[in-house]
Every structure is written in C-alpha cells, then in structure tokens.
Short mmCIF file of N, CA and C and ligand atoms in Angstrom, two decimals:
data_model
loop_
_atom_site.label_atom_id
_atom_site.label_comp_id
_atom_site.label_asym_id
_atom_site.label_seq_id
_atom_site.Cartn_x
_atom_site.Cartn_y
_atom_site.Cartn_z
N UNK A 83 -14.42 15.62 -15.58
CA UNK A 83 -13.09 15.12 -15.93
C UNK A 83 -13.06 14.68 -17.40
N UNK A 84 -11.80 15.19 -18.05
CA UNK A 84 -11.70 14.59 -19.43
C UNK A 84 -11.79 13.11 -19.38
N UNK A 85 -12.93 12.69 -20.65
CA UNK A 85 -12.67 11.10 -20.03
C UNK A 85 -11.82 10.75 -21.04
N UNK A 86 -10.73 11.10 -21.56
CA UNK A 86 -9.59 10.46 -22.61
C UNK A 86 -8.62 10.71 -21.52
N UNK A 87 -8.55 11.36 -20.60
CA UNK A 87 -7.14 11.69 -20.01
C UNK A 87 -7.06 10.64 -19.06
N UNK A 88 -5.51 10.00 -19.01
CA UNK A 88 -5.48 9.14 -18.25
C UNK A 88 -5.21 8.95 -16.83
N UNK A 89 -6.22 8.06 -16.33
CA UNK A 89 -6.78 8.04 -14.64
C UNK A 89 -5.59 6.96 -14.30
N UNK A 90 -4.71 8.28 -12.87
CA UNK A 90 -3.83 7.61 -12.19
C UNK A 90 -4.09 7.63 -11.14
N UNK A 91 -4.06 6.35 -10.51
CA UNK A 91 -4.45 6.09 -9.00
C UNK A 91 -3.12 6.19 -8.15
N UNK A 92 -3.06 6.49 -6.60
CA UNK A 92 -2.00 5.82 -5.93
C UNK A 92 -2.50 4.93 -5.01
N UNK A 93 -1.85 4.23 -4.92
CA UNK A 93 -1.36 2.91 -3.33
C UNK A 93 -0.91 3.32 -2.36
N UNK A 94 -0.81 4.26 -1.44
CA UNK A 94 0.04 4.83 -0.44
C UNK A 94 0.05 3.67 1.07
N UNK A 95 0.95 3.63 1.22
CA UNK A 95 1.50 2.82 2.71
C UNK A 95 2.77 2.67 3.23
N UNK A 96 2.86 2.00 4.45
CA UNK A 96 4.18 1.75 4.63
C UNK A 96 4.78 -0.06 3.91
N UNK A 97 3.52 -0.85 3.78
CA UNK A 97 4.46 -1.93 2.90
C UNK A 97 5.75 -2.77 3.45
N UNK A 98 5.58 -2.83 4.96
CA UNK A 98 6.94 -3.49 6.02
C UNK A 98 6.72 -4.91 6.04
N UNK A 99 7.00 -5.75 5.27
CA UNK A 99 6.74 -5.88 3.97
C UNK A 99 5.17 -5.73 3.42
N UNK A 100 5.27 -5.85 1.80
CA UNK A 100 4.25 -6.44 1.48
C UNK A 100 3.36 -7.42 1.67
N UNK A 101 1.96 -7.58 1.96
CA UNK A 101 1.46 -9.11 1.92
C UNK A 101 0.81 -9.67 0.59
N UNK A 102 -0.31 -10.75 1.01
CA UNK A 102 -1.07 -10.96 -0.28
C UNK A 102 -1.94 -9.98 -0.09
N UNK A 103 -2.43 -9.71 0.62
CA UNK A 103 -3.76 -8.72 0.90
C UNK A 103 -3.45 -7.47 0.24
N UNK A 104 -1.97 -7.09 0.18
CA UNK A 104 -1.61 -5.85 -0.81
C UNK A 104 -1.40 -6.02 -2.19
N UNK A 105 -1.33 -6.89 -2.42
CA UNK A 105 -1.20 -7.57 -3.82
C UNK A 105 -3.02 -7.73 -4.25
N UNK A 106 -3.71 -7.93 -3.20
CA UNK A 106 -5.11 -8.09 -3.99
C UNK A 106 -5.71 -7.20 -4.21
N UNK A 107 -5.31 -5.84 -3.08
CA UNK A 107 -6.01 -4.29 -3.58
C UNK A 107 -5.41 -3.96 -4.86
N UNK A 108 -4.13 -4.04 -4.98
CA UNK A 108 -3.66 -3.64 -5.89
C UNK A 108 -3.91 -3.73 -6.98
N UNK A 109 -4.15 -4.91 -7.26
CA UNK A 109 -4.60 -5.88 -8.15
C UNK A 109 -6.43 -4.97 -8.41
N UNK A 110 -6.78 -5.12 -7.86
CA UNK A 110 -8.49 -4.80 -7.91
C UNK A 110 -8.27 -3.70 -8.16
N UNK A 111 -7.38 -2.34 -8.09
CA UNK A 111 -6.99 -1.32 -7.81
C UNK A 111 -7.61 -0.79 -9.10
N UNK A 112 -6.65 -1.67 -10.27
CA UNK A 112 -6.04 -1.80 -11.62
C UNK A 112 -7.49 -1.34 -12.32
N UNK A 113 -8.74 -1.94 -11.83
CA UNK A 113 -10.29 -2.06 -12.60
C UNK A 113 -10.48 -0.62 -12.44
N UNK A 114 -10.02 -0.06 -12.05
CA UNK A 114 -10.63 1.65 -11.41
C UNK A 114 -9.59 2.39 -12.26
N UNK A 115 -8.64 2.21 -12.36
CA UNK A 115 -7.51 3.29 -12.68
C UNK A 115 -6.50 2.50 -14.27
N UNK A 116 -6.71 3.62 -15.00
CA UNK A 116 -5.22 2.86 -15.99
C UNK A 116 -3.89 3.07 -15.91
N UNK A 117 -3.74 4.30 -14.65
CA UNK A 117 -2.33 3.75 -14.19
C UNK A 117 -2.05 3.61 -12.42
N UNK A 118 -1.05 2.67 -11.83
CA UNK A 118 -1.12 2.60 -10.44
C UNK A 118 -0.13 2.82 -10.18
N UNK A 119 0.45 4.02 -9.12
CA UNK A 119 1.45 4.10 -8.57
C UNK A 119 1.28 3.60 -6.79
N UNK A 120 2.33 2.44 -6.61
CA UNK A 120 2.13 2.26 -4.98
C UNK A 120 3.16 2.66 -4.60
N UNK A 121 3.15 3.49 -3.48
CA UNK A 121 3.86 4.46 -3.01
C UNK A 121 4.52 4.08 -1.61
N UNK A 122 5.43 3.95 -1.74
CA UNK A 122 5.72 3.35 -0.13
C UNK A 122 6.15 5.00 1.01
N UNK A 123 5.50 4.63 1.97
CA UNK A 123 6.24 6.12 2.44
C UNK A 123 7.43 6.17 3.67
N UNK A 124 7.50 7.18 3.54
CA UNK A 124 9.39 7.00 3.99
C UNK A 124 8.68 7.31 5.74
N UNK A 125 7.54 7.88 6.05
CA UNK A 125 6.81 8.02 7.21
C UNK A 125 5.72 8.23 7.47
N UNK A 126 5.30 7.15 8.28
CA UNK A 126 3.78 7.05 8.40
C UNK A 126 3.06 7.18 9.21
N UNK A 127 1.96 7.61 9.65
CA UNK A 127 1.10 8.20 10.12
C UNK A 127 1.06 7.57 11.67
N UNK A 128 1.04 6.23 11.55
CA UNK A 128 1.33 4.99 12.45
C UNK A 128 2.77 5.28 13.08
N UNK A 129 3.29 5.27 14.36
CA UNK A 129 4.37 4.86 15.12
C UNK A 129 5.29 4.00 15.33
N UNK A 130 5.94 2.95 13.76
CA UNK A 130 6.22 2.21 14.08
C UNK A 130 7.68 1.53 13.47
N UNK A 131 8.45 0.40 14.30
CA UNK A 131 9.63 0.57 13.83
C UNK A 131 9.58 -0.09 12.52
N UNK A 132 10.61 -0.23 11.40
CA UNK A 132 10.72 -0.68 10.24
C UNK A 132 11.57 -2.19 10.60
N UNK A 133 10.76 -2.91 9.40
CA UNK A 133 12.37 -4.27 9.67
C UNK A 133 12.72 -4.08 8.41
N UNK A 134 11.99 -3.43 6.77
CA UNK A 134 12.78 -3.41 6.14
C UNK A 134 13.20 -1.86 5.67
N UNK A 135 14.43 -1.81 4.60
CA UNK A 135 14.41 -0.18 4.30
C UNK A 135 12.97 -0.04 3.57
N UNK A 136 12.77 1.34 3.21
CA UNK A 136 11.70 1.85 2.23
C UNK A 136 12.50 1.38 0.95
N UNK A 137 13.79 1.04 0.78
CA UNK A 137 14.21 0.91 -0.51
C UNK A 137 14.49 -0.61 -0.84
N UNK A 138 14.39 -1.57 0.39
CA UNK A 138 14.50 -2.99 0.19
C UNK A 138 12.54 -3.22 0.18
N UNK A 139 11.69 -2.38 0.62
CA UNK A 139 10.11 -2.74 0.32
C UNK A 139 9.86 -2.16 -0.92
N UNK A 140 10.37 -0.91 -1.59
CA UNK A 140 10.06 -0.56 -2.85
C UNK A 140 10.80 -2.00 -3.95
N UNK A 141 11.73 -2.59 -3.78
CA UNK A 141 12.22 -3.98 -4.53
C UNK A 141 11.65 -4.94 -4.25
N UNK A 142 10.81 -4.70 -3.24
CA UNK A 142 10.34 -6.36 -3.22
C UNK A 142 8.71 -6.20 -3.54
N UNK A 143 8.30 -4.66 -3.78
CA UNK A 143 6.45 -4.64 -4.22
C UNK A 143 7.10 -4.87 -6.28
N UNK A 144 8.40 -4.45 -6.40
CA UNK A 144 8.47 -4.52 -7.45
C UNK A 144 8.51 -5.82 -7.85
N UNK A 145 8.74 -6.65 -7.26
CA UNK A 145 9.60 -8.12 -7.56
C UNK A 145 7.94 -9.50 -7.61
N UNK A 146 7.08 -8.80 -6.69
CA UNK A 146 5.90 -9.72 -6.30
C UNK A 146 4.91 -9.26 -7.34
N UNK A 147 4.86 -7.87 -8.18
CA UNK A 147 4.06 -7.33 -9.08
C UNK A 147 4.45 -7.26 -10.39
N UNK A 148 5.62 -7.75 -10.71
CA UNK A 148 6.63 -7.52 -11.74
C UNK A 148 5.33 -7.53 -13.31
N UNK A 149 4.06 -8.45 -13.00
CA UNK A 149 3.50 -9.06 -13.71
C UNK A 149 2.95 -7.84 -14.34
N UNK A 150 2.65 -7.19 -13.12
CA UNK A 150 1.37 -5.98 -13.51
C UNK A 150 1.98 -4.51 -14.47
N UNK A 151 1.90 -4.45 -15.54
CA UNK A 151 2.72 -3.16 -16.54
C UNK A 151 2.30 -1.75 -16.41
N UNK A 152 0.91 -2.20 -15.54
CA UNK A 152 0.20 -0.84 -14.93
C UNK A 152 0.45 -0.47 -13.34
N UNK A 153 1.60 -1.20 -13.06
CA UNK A 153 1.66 -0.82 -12.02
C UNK A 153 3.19 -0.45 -11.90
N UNK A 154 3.54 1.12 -11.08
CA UNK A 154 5.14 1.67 -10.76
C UNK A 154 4.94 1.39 -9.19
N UNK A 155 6.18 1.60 -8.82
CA UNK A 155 6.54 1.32 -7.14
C UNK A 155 7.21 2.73 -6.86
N UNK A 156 6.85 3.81 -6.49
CA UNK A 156 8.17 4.62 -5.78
C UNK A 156 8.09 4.69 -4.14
N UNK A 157 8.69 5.83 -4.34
CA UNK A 157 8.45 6.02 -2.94
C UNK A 157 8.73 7.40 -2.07
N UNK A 158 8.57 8.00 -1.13
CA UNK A 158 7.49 9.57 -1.05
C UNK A 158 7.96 9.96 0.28
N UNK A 159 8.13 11.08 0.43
CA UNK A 159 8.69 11.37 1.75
C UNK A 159 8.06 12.91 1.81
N UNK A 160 7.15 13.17 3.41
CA UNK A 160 6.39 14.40 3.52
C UNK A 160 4.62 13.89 3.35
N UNK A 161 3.88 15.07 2.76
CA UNK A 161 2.80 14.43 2.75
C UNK A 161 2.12 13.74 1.51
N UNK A 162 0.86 13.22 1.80
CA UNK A 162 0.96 12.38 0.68
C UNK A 162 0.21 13.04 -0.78
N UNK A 163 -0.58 14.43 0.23
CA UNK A 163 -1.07 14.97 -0.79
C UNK A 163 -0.58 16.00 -2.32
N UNK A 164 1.12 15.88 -0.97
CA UNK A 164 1.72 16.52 -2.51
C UNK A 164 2.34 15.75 -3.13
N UNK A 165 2.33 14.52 -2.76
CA UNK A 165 3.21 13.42 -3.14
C UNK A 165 2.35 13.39 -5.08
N UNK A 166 0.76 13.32 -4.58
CA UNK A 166 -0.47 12.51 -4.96
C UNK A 166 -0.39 13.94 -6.34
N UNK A 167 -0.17 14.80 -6.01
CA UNK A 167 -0.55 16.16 -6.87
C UNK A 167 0.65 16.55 -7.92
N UNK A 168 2.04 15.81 -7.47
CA UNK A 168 3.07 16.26 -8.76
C UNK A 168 2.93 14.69 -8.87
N UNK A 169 2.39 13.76 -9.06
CA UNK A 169 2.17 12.48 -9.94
C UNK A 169 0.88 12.54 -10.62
N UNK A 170 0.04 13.64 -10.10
CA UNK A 170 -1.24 13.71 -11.29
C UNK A 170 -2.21 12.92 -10.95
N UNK A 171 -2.25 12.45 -9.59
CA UNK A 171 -2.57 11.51 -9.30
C UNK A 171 -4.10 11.92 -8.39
N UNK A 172 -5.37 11.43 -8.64
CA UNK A 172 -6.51 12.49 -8.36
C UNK A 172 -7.18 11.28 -7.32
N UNK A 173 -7.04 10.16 -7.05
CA UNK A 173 -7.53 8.62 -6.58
C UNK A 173 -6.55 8.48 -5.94
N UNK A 174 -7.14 8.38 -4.61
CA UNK A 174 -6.40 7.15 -3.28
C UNK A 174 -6.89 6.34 -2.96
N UNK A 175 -5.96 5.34 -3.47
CA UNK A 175 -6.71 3.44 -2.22
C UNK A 175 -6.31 3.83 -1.48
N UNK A 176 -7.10 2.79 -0.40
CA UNK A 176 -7.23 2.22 0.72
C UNK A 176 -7.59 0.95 0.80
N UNK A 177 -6.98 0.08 1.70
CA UNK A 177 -7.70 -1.38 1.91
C UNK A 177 -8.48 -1.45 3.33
N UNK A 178 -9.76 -1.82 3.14
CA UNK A 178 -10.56 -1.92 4.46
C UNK A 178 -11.07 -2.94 4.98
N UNK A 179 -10.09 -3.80 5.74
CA UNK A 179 -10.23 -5.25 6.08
C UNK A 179 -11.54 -5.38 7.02
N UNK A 180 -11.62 -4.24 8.11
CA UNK A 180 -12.55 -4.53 9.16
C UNK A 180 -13.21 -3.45 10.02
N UNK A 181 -14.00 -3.41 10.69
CA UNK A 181 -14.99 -1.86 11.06
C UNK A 181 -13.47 -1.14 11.80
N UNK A 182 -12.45 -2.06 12.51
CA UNK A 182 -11.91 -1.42 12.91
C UNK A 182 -10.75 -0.46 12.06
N UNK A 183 -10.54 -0.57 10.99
CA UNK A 183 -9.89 -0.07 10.43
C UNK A 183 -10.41 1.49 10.10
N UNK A 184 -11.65 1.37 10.14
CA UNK A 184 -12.47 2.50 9.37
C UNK A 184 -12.48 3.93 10.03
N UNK A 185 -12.31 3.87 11.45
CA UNK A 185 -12.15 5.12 11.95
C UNK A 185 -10.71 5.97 11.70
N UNK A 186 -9.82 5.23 11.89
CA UNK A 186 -8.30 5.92 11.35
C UNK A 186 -8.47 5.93 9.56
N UNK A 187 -9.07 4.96 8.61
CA UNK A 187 -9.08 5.26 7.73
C UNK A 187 -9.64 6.79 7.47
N UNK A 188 -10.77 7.25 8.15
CA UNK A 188 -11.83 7.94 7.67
C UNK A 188 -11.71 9.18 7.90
N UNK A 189 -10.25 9.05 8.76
CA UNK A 189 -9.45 10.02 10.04
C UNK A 189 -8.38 10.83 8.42
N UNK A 190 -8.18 9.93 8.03
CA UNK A 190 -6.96 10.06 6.96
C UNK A 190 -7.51 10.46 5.47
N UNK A 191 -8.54 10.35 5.27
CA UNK A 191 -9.32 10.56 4.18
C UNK A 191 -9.84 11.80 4.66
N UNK A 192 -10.49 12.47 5.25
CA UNK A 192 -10.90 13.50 5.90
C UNK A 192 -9.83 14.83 5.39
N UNK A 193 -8.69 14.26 6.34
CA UNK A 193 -7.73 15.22 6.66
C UNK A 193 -6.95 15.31 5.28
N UNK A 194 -6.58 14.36 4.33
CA UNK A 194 -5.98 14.43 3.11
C UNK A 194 -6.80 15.48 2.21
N UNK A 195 -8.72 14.95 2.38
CA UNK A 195 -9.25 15.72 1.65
C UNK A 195 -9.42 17.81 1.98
N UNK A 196 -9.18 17.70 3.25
CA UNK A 196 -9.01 19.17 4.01
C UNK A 196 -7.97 19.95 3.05
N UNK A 197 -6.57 18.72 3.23
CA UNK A 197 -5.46 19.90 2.59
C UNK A 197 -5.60 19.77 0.95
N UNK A 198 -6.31 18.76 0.31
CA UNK A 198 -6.28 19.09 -1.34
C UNK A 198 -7.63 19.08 -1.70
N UNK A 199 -8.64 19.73 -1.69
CA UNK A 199 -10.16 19.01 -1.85
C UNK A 199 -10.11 18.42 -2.76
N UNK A 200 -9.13 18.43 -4.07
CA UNK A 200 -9.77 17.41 -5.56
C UNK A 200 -8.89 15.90 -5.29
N UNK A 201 -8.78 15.53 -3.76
CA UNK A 201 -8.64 14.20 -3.99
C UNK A 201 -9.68 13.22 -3.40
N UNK A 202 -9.62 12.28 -3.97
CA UNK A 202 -10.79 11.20 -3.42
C UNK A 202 -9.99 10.01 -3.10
N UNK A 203 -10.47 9.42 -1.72
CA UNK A 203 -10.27 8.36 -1.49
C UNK A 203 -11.47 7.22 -1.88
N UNK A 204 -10.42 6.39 -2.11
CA UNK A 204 -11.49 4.69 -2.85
C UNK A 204 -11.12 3.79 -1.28
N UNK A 205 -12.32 3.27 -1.10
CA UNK A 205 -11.74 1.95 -0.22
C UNK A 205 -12.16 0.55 -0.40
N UNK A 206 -11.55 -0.30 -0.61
CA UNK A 206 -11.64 -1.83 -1.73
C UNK A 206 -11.65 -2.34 -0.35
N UNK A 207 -12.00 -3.43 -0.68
CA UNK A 207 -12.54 -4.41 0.42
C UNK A 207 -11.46 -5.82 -0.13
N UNK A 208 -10.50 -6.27 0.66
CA UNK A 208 -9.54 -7.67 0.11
C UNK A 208 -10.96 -8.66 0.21
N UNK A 209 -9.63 -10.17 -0.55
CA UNK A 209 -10.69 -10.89 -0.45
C UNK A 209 -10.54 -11.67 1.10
N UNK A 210 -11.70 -12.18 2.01
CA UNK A 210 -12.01 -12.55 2.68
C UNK A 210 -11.01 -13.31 3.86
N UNK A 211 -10.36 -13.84 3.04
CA UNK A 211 -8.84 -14.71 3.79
C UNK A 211 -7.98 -13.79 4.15
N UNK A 212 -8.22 -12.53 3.19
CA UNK A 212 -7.06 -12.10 3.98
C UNK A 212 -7.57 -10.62 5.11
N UNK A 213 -8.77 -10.77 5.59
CA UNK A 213 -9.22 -9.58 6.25
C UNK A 213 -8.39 -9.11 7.42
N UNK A 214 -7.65 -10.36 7.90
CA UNK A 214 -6.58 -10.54 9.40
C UNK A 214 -5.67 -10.30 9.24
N UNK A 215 -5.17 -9.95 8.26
CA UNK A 215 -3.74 -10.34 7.40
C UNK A 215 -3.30 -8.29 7.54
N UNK A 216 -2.19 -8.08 8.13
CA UNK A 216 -0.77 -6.77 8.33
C UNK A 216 0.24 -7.32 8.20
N UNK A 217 1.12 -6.15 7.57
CA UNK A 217 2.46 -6.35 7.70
C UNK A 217 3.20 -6.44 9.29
N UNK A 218 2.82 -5.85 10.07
CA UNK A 218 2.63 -5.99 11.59
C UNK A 218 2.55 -7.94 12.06
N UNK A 219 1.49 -7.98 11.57
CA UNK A 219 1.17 -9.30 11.99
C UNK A 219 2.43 -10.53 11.72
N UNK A 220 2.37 -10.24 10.46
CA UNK A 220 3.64 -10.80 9.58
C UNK A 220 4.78 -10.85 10.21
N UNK A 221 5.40 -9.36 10.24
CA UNK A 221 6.66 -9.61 11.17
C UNK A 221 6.97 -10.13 12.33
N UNK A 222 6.06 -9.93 13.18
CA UNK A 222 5.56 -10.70 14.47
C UNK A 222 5.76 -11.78 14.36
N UNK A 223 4.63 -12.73 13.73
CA UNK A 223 4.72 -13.90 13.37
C UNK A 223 6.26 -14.60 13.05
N UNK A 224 6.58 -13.70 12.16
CA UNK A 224 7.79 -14.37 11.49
C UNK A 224 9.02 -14.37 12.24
N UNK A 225 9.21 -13.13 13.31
CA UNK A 225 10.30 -13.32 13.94
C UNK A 225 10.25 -14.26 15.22
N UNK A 226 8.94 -14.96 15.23
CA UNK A 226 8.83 -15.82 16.37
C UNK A 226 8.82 -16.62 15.42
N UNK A 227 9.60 -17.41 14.34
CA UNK A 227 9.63 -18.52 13.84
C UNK A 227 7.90 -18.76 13.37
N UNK A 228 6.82 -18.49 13.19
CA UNK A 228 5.73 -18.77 12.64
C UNK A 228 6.18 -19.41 11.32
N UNK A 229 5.19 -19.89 10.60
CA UNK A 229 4.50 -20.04 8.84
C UNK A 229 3.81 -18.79 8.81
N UNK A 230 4.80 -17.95 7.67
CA UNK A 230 3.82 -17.11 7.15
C UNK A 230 3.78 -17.17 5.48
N UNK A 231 4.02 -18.42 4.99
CA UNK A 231 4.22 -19.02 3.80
C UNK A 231 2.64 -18.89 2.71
N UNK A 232 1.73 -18.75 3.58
CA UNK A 232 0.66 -18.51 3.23
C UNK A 232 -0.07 -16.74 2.84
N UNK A 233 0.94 -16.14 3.74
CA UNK A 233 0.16 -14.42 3.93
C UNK A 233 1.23 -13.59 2.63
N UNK A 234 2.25 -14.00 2.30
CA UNK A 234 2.73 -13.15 1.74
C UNK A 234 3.37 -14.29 0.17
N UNK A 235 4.19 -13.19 -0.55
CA UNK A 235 4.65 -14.13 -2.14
C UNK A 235 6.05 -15.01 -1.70
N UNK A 236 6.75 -15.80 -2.27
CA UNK A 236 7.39 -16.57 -1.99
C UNK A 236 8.86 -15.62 -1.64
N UNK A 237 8.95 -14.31 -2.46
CA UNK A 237 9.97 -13.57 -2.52
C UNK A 237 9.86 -13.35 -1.56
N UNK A 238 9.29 -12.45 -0.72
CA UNK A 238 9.24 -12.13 0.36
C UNK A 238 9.19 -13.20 1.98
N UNK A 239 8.99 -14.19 1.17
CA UNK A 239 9.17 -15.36 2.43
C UNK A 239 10.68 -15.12 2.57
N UNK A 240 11.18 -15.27 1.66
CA UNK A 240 12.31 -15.70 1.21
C UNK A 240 13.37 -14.46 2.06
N UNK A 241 13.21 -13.21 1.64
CA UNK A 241 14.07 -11.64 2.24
C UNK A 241 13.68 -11.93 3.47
N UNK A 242 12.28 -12.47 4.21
CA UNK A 242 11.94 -12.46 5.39
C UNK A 242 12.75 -13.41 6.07
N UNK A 243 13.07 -14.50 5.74
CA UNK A 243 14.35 -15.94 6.08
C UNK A 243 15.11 -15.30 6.53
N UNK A 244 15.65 -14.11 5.01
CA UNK A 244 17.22 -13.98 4.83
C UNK A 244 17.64 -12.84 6.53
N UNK A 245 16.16 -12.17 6.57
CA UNK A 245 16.48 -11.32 7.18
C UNK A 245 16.60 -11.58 9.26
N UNK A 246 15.57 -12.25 9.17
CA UNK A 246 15.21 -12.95 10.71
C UNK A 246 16.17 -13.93 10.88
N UNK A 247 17.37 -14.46 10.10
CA UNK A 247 18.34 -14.91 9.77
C UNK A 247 17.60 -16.63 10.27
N UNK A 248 16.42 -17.34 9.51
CA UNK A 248 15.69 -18.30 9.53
C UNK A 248 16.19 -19.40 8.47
N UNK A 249 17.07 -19.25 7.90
CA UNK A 249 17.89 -19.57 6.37
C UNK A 249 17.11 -19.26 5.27
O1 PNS B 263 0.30 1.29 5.72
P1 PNS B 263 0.01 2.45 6.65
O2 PNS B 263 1.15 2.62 7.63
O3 PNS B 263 -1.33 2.35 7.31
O4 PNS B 263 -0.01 3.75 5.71
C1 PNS B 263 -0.22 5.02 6.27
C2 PNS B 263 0.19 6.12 5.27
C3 PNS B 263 1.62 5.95 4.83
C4 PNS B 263 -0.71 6.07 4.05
C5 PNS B 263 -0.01 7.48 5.98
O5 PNS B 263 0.69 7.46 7.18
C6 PNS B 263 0.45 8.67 5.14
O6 PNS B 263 -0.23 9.07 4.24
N1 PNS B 263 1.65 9.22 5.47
C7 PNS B 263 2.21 10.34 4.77
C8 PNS B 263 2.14 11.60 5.63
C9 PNS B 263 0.81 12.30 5.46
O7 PNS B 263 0.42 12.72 4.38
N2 PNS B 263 0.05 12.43 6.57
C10 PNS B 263 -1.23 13.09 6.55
C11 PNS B 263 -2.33 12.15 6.10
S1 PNS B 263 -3.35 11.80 7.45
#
C-alpha cells in the first residue's frame, strides 16, 4: 500500500442509538486510520425493530462526535462491501465486547472478506465498563423507565426522553 495515500476506515452498524461504547471504538478507531467514516445501515444483518430513523441515528452519531474532524456519519443501504469500495474504504471496525460476540463477528468478517478479498476487518476491544453495554440493552432499559444516563452522551439521553415520551 502507498504509504502517503490516505487510510480510510469504516464504522459499519445499526447505531439504534448510539452508546458510549460506540463512541470509544470510534474514538480508538481514529489511531489506525486518518479518515473514519461510521456508517449507519439502513439493514442489518440482525432482525431487529428500529426505535430510531437511520436519519434521526445518523444526527445524533453526528451531534455526540461533533468533536472528532476525522470523523463523517453517512449512511448505506445494500451491502457493506460495496458500500466500503466506492468510499475507498480498505478497513472495517468492529467492536468485540465478549467471546460471545466473536462467532457472528467472525461469521461477518469471513463472508465480507469472500465477496471483496482486499478488505480487512480490525476488531478493538471497548474499554472495560462498557463490555455489557448495546443499543438493544439501552432501549430496553430505557423504555422501562431505567437510568441509562451513564451508557450513552447526554444528547441522546435527551432524543431518548423525547422519544419514550419520559420528558
Ligand atoms: O450493529 P449491528 O447491527 O451488529 O451491525 C451489523 C451490520 C450493519 C454491520 C451488518 O448487518 C451489515 O454489514 N449489514 C449490511 C448488509 C451486508 O453487507 N451483509 C453481509 C455482511 S455479513
């Protein structure tokens, strides 16, 4: 690889919402790559219903990352490998909280690498607090009235209120 040419990573997920735990790959992402695209996808691999649009989670990864200048938000519909190939994009995260994650991860890395061989998946490890921590969990939590004041950024507490209609 040219090493002057510049290394773009993606973020691919569904992001229903964001947590901190996505904010810390992301973040760590940044040491590997000089540019990051996180990609929200319009359908995911997983079976599951949405609470927000793909276009109210692409505003709110924008709104919790605003900080980061190396980092874009779009968002991708189909697969991800052509998503990954007209963005130039040669690096896929992954976040790998726990052994159980690793078989569907490894399921998805496999099969991505089948249909493009020049992509590579990366898998970052969050930090420690948040190994328990889904957007799954989150919504759960939150629509049973939980604290999830701790797992995710204040913005998103906040759309999560507006939305579970919590004030
Ligand atoms: O956050 P998620 O739901 O675990 O993310 C899964 C995602 C979106 C990365 C995965 O479902 C995906 O890549 N979907 C796009 C469709 C695709 O390319 N499928 C083949 C890869 S196995």
């Amino acid at each position: 690889m040219n090493s002057t040419r510049e290394r773009v990573g993606l973020y691919p997920g569904s992001f229903d919402p964001i947590t901190l735990g996505h904010e810390d790959i992301a973040r760590r992402a940044l040491s590997v790559v000089d540019r990051l695209i996180i990609a929200v996808a319009h359908t995911s691999t997983h079976d599951k219903r949405g609470l927000f649009s793909v276009q109210e989670r692409v505003g709110l990864i924008r709104e919790v990352l605003e900080d980061e200048e190396r980092i874009e938000v779009r968002s991708f519909e189909g697969l991800l490998v052509e998503f990954a190939k007209a963005q130039g994009a040669h690096l896929v995260f992954r976040g790998l909280r726990a052994v159980s994650d690793f078989e569907y991860e490894l399921q998805m890395a496999q099969m991505n690498q089948e249909l493009w061989p020049d992509i590579e998946t990366i898998f970052l490890v969050p930090e420690v607090r948040y190994s328990f921590l889904s957007s799954s969990l989150v919504r759960q939590v939150a629509t049973l009235g939980g604290d999830v004041s701790g797992l995710v950024s204040p913005s998103v507490l906040k759309r999560l209120h507006e939305k579970l209609g919590g004030g």
